[in-house]
CSV table of C-alpha atoms and ligand atoms in Angstrom, one decimal:
chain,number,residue,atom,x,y,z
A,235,UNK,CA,-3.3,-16.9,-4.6
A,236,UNK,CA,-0.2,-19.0,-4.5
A,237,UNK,CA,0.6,-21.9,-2.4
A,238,UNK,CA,4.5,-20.5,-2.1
A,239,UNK,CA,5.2,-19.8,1.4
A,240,UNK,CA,7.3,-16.7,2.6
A,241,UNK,CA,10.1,-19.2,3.7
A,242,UNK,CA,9.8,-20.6,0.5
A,243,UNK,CA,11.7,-17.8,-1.0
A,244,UNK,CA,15.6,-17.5,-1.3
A,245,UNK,CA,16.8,-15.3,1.2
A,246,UNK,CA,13.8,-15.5,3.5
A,247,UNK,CA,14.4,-17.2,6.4
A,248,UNK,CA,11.9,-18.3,9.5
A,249,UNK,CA,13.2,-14.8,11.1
A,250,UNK,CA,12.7,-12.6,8.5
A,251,UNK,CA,9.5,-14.3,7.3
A,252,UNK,CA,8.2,-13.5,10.6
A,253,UNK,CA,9.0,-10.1,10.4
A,254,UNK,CA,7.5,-9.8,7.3
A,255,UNK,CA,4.0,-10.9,8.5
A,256,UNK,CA,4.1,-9.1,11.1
A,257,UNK,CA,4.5,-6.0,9.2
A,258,UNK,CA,1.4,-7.3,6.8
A,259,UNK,CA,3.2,-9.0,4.0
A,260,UNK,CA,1.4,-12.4,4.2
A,261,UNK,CA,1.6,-13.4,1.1
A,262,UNK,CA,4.3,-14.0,-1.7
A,263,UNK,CA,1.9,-11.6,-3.9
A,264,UNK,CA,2.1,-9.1,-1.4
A,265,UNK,CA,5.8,-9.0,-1.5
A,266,UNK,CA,6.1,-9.1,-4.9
A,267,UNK,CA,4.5,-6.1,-5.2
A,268,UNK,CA,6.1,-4.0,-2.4
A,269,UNK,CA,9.4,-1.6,-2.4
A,270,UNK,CA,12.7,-2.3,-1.5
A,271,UNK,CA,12.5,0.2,0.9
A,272,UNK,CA,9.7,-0.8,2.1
A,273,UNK,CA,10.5,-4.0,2.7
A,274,UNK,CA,13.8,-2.8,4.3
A,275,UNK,CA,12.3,-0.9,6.7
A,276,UNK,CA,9.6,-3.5,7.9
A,277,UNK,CA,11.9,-6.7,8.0
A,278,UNK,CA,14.8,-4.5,9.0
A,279,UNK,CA,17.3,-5.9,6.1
A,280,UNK,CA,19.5,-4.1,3.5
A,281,UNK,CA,17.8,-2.9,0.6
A,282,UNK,CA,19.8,-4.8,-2.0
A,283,UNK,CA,18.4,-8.2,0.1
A,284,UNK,CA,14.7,-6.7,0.1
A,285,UNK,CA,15.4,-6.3,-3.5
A,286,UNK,CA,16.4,-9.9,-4.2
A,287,UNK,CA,13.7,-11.1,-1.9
A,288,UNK,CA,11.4,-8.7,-3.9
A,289,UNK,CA,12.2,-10.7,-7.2
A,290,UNK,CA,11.8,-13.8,-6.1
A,291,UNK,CA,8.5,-13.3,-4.9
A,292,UNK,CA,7.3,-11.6,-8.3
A,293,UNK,CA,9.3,-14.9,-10.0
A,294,UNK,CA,6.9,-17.1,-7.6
A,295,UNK,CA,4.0,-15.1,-7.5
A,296,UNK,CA,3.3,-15.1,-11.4
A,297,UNK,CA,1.8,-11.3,-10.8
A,298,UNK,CA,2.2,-10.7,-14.5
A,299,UNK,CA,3.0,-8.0,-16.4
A,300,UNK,CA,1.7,-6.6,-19.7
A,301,UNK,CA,-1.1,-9.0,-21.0
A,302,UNK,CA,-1.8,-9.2,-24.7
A,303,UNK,CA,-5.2,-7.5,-25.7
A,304,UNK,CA,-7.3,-10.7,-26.9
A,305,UNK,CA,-6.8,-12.1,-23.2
A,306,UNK,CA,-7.9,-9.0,-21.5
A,307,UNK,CA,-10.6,-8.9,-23.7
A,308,UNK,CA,-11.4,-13.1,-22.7
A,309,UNK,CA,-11.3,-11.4,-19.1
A,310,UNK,CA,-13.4,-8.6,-19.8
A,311,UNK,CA,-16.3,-10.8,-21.3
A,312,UNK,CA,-16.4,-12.7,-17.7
A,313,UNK,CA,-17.2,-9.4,-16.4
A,314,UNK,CA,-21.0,-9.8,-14.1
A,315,UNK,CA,-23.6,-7.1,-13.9
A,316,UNK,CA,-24.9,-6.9,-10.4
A,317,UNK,CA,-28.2,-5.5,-9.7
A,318,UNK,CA,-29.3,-2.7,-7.6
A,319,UNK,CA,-32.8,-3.7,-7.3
A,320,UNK,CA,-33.7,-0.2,-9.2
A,321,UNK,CA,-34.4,-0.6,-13.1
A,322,UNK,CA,-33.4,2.8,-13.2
A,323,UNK,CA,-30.2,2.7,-11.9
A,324,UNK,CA,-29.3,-0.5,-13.1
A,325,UNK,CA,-29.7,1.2,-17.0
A,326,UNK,CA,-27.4,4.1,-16.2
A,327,UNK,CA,-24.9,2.0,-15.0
A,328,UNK,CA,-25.5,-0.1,-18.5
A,329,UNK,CA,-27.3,-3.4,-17.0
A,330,UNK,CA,-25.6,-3.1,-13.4
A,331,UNK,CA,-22.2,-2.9,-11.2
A,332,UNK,CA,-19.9,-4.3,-13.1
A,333,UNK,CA,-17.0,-7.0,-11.5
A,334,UNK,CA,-13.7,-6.3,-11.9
A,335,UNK,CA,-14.4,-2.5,-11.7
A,336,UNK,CA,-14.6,-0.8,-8.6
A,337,UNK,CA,-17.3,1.2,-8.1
A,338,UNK,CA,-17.5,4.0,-5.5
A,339,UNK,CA,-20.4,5.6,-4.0
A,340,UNK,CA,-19.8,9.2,-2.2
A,341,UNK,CA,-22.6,11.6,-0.1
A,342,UNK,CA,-23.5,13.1,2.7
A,343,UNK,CA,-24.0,10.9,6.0
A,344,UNK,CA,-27.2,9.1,5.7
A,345,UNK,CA,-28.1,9.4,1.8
A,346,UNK,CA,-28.2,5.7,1.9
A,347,UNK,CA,-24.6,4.1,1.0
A,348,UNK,CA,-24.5,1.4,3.4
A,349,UNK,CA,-28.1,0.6,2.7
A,350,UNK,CA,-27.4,0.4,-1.3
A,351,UNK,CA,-24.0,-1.8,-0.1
A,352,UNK,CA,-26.6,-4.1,2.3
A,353,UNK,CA,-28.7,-4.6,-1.0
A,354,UNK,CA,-26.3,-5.1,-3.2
A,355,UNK,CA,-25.0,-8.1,-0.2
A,356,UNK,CA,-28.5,-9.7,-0.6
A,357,UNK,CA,-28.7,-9.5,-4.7
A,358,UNK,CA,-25.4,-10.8,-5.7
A,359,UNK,CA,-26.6,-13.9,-4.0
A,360,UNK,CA,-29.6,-14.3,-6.7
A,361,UNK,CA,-28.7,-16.6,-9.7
A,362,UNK,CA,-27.6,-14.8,-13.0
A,363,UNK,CA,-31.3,-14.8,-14.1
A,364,UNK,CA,-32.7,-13.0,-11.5
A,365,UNK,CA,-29.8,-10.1,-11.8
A,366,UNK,CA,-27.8,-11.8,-9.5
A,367,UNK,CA,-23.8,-13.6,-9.7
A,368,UNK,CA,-25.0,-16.4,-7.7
A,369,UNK,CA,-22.2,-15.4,-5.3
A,370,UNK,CA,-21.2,-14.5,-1.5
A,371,UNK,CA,-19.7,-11.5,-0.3
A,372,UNK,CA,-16.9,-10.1,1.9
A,373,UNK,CA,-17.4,-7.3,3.9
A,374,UNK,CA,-14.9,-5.1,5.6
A,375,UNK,CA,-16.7,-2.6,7.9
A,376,UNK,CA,-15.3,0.1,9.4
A,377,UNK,CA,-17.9,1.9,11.1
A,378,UNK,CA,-19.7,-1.0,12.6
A,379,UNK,CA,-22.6,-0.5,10.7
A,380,UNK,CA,-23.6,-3.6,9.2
A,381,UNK,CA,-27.0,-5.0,10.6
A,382,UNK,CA,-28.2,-8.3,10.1
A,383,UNK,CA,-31.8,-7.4,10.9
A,384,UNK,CA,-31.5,-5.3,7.7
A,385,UNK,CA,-30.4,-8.0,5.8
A,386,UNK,CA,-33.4,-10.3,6.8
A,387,UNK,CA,-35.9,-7.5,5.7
A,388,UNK,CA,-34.6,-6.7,2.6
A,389,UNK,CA,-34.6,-10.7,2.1
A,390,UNK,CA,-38.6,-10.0,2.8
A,391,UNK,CA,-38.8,-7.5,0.6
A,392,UNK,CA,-37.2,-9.4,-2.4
A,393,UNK,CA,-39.3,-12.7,-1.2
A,394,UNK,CA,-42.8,-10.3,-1.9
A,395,UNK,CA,-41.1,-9.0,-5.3
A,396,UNK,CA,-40.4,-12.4,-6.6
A,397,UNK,CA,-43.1,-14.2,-5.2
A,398,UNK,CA,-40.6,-17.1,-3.6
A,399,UNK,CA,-40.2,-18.0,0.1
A,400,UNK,CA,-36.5,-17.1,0.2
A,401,UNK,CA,-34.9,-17.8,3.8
A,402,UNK,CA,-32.7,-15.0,4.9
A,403,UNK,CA,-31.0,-17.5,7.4
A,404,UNK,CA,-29.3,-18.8,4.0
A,405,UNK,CA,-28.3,-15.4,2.6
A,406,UNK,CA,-26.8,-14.3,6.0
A,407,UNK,CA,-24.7,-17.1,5.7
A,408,UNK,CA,-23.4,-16.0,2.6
A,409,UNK,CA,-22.3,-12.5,4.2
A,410,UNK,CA,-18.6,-12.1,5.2
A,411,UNK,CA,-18.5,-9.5,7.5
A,412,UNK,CA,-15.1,-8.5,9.2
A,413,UNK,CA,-14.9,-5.3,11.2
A,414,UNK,CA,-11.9,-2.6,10.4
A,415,UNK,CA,-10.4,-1.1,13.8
A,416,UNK,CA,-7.6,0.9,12.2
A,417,UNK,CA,-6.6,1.8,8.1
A,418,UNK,CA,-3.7,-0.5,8.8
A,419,UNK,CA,-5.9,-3.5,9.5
A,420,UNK,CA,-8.2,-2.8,6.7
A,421,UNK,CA,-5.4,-3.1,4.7
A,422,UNK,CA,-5.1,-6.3,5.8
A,423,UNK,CA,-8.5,-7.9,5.7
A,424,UNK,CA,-8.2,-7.1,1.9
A,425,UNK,CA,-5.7,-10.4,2.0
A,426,UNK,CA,-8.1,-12.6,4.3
A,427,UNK,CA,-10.2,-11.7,2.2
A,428,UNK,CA,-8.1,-13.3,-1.1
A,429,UNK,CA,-7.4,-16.1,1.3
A,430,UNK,CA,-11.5,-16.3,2.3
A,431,UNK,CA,-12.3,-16.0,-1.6
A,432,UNK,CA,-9.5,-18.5,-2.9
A,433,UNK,CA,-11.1,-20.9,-0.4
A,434,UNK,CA,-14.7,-20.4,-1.8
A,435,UNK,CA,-13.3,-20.1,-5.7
A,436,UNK,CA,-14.5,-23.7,-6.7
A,437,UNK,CA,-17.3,-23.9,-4.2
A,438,UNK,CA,-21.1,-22.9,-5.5
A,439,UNK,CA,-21.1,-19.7,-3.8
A,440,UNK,CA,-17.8,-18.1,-5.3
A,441,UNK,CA,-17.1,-14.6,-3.8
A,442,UNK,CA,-18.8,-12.1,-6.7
A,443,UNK,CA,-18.6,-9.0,-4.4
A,444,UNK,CA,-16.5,-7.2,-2.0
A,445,UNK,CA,-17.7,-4.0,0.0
A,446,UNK,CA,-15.6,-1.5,1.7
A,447,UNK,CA,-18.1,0.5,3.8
A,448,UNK,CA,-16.6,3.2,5.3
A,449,UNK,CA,-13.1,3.2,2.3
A,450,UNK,CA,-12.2,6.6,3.9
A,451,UNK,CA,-13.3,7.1,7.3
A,452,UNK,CA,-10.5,5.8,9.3
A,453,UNK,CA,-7.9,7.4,6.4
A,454,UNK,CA,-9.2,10.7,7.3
A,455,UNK,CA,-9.5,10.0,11.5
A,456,UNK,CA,-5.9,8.8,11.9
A,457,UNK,CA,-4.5,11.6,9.6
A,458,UNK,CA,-6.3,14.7,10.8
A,459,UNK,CA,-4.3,17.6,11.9
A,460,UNK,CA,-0.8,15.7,10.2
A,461,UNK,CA,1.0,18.4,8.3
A,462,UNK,CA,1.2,16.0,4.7
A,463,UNK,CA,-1.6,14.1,2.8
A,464,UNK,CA,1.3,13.0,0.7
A,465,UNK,CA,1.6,9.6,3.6
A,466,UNK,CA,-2.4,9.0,3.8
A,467,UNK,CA,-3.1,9.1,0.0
A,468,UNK,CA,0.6,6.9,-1.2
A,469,UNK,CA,-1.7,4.3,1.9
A,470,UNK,CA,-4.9,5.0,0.8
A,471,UNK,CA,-3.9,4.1,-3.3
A,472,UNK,CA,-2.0,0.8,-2.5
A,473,UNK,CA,-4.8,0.1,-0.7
A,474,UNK,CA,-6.9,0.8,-3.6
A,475,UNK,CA,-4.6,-1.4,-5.7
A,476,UNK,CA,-5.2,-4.0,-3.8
A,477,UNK,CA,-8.6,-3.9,-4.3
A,478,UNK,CA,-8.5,-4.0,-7.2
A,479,UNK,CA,-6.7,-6.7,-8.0
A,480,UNK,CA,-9.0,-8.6,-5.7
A,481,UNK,CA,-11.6,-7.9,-8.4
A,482,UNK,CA,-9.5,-8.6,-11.4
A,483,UNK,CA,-8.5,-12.3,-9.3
A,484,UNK,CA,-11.8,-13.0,-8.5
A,485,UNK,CA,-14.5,-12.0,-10.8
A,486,UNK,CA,-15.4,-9.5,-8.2
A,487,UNK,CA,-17.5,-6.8,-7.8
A,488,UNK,CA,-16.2,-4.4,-5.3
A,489,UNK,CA,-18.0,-1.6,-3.9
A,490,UNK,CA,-16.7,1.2,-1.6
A,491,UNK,CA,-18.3,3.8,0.1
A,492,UNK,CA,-16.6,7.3,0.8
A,493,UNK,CA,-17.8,10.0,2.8
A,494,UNK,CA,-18.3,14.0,1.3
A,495,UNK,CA,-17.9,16.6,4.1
A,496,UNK,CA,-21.4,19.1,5.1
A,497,UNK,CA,-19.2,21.3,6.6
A,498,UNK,CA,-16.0,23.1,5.0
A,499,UNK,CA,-12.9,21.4,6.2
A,500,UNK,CA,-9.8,23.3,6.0
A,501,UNK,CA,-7.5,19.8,5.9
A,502,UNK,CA,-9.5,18.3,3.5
A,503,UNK,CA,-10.6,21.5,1.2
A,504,UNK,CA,-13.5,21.6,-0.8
A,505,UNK,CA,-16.5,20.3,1.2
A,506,UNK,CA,-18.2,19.3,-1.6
A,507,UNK,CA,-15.9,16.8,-3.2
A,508,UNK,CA,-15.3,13.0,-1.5
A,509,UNK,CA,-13.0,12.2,0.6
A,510,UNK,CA,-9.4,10.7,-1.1
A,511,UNK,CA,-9.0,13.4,-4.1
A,512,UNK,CA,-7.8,12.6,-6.8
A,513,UNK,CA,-5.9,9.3,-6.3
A,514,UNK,CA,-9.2,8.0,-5.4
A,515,UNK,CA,-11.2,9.5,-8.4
A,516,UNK,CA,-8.7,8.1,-10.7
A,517,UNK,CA,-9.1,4.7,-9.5
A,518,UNK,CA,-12.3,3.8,-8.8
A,519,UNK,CA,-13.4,2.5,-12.1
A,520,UNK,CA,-17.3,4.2,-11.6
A,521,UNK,CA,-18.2,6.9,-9.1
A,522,UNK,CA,-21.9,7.5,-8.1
A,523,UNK,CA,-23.0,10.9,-6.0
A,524,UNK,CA,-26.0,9.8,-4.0
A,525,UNK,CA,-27.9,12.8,-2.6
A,526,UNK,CA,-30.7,12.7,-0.5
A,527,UNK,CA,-34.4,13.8,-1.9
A,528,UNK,CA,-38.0,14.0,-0.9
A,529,UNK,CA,-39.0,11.1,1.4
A,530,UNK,CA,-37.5,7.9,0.7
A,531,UNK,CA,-36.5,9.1,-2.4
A,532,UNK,CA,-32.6,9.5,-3.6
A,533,UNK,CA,-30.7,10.7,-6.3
A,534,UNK,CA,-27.7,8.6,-8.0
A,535,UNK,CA,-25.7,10.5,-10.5
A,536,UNK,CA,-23.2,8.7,-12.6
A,537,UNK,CA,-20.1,11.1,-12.8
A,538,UNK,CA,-16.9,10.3,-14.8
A,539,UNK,CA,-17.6,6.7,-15.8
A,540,UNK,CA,-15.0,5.3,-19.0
A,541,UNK,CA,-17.6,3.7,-21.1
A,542,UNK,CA,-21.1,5.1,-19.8
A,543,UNK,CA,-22.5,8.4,-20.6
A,544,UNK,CA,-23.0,10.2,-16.7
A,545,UNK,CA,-26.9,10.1,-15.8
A,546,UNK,CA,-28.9,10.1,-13.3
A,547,UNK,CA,-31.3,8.1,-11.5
A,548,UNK,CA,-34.1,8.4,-8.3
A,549,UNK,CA,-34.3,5.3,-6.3
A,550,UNK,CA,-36.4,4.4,-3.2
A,551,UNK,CA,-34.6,3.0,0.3
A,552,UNK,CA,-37.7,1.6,2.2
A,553,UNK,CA,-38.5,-0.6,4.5
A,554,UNK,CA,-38.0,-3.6,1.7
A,555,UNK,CA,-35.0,-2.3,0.3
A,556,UNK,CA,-33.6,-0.5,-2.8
A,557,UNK,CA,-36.5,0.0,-5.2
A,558,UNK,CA,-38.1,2.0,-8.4
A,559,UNK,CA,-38.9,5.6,-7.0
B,211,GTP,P1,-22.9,7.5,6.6
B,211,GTP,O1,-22.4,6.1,6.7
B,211,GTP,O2,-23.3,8.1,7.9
B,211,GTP,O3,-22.1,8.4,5.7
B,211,GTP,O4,-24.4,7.4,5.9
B,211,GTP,P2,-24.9,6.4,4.7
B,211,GTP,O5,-24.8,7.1,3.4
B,211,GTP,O6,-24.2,5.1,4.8
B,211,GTP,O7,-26.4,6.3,5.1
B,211,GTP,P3,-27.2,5.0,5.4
B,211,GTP,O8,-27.1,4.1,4.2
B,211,GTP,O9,-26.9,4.5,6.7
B,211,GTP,O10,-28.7,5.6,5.3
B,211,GTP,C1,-29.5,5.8,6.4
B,211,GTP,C2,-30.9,6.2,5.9
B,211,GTP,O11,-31.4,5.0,5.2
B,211,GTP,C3,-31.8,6.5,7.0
B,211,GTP,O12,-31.8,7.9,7.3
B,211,GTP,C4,-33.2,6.1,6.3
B,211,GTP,O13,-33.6,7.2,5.5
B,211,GTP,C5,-32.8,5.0,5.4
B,211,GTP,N1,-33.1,3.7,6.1
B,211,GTP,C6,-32.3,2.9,6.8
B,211,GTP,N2,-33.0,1.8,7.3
B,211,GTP,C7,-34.2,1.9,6.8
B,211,GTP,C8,-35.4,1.1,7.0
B,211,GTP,O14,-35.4,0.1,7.6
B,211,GTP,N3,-36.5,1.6,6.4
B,211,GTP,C9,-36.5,2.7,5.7
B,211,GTP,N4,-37.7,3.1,5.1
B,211,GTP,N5,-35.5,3.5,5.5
B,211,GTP,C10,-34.3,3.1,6.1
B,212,MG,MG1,-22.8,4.3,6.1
């Protein structure tokens, strides 16, 4: 990100800078990118200032605009394949999960998405042989389920597979892990997050991966029973923009997880589909249904992808980790 500071910017002064951090806009990016109303309403000034202020930060902030297709396509072939650990599901999603692409998993509670995000925290770490991006990872985790000890046996497990001693110690270090308390604040670990990742850009563990395990569950807590979803999804999408762009900024791979309702819900409708409708399905670049099956079995299906054919694949969750079914 850029080194311009807030105050930096013509008519922001040390007040109004102030304000604007305190209503989440750390960064010149994030300015640049927001409304004039928007930015009226949080730093209480006039519009026609918040639009000025608005255009200096996109003059600072270089956020581009239209790109010419030979550089996104320089872009696109930086693009990583992470592993899943599963041969299966790493074919149907055409070698892995892709960086710059966000890639959403949806199920019932307990079909296995945090354990698929813990995996995916231990393989990004591998080198680029091994399936890896030879990277760390940032995760934002809402629902406090992130468990080292899990971390440690899946570093076991991959230690048997490979035959090499690897030390888990090492890969925990390479774990990010901030907890979400409310949507607002997962908002804004998405920017410590830049800031974490712009830190670590040159270092030998670059940030390859970002997971967002729950994306929806505090979305759908804090807006139950409001008469509008109009408010929660125009939240839930900038939120998903900036994810994005995290991805696009950093090489990333980012990974959310989104839960699909066993029981009918009147305020959310259809208990079969995720959580988010359609802003969400529109976004997130690949969408995998996991369901549960026999045993330790599960079943990821592919649905809607741009480029791959949908599919389907069983994978294991054991004791060791992800695996072949
Ligand atoms: P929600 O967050 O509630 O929506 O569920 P989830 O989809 O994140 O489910 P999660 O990834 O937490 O999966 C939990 C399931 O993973 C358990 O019911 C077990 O089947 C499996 N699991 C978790 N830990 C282990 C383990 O150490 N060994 C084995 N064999 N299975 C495990
Ligand atoms: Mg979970």
């Amino acid at each position: 990100m850029s080194e311009v500071l807030l105050e930096d910017l013509d008519h922001v002064g040390p007040a109004t800078a102030q304000k604007l951090r305190d209503a989440g806009f750390n960064t010149v990016e994030a300015v640049a990118v927001a409304s004039p109303a928007e930015l009226a309403n949080s730093a209480e000034i006039g519009e026609s200032t918040a639009a000025k202020i608005i255009n200096a930060a996109r003059q600072a902030a270089d956020i581009g605009g239209f790109e010419t297709g030979d550089l996104v396509l320089e872009r696109r072939k930086l693009v990583g394949k992470l592993t899943t650990g599963c041969a299966e599901f790493d074919e149907m999603m055409g070698g892995g999960i892709e960086s710059q692409s966000i890639t959403e998993m949806y199920g019932e509670f307990g079909c296995g998405k945090t354990q698929v995000a813990h995996q995916l925290a231990v393989n990004v770490q591998l080198p680029r042989e091994q399936g890896g991006l030879g990277g760390s990872v940032v995760i934002i985790d809402t629902e406090n389920t992130f468990r080292p000890e899990r971390i440690t046996q899946m570093v076991k497990g991959l230690s048997e597979k490979h035959g090499v001693e690897y030390d888990p110690e090492e890969f925990l270090k390479n774990i990010h892990v901030a907890r979400a308390y409310n949507s607002n604040h997962q908002i804004l670990l998405v920017d410590s997050a830049s800031e974490l990742a712009n830190e670590l850009k040159d270092s030998d563990m670059p940030v390859r991966l970002l997971i967002v395990d729950s994306l929806t569950a505090h979305f759908r807590a804090e807006y139950i029973g409001r008469g509008t979803l109009a408010d929660r999804q125009q939240k839930l999408n900038k939120h998903l923009h900036g994810i994005q762009r995290f991805g696009d900024l950093f090489n990333s791979c980012v990974v959310v997880t989104n839960q699909v309702m066993s029981k009918p819900d009147a305020f959310f409708g259809d208990p079969t589909k995720p959580i988010g409708g359609h802003i969400l399905g529109h976004t997130a670049t690949f969408r995998l249904y996991i369901r549960k099956s026999k045993g330790d079995k599960r079943i990821v299906k592919l649905v809607d992808s741009p480029n791959l054919p949908d599919g389907e694949a069983i994978m294991s969750i054991t004791t060791d980790g992800l695996g072949d079914a």
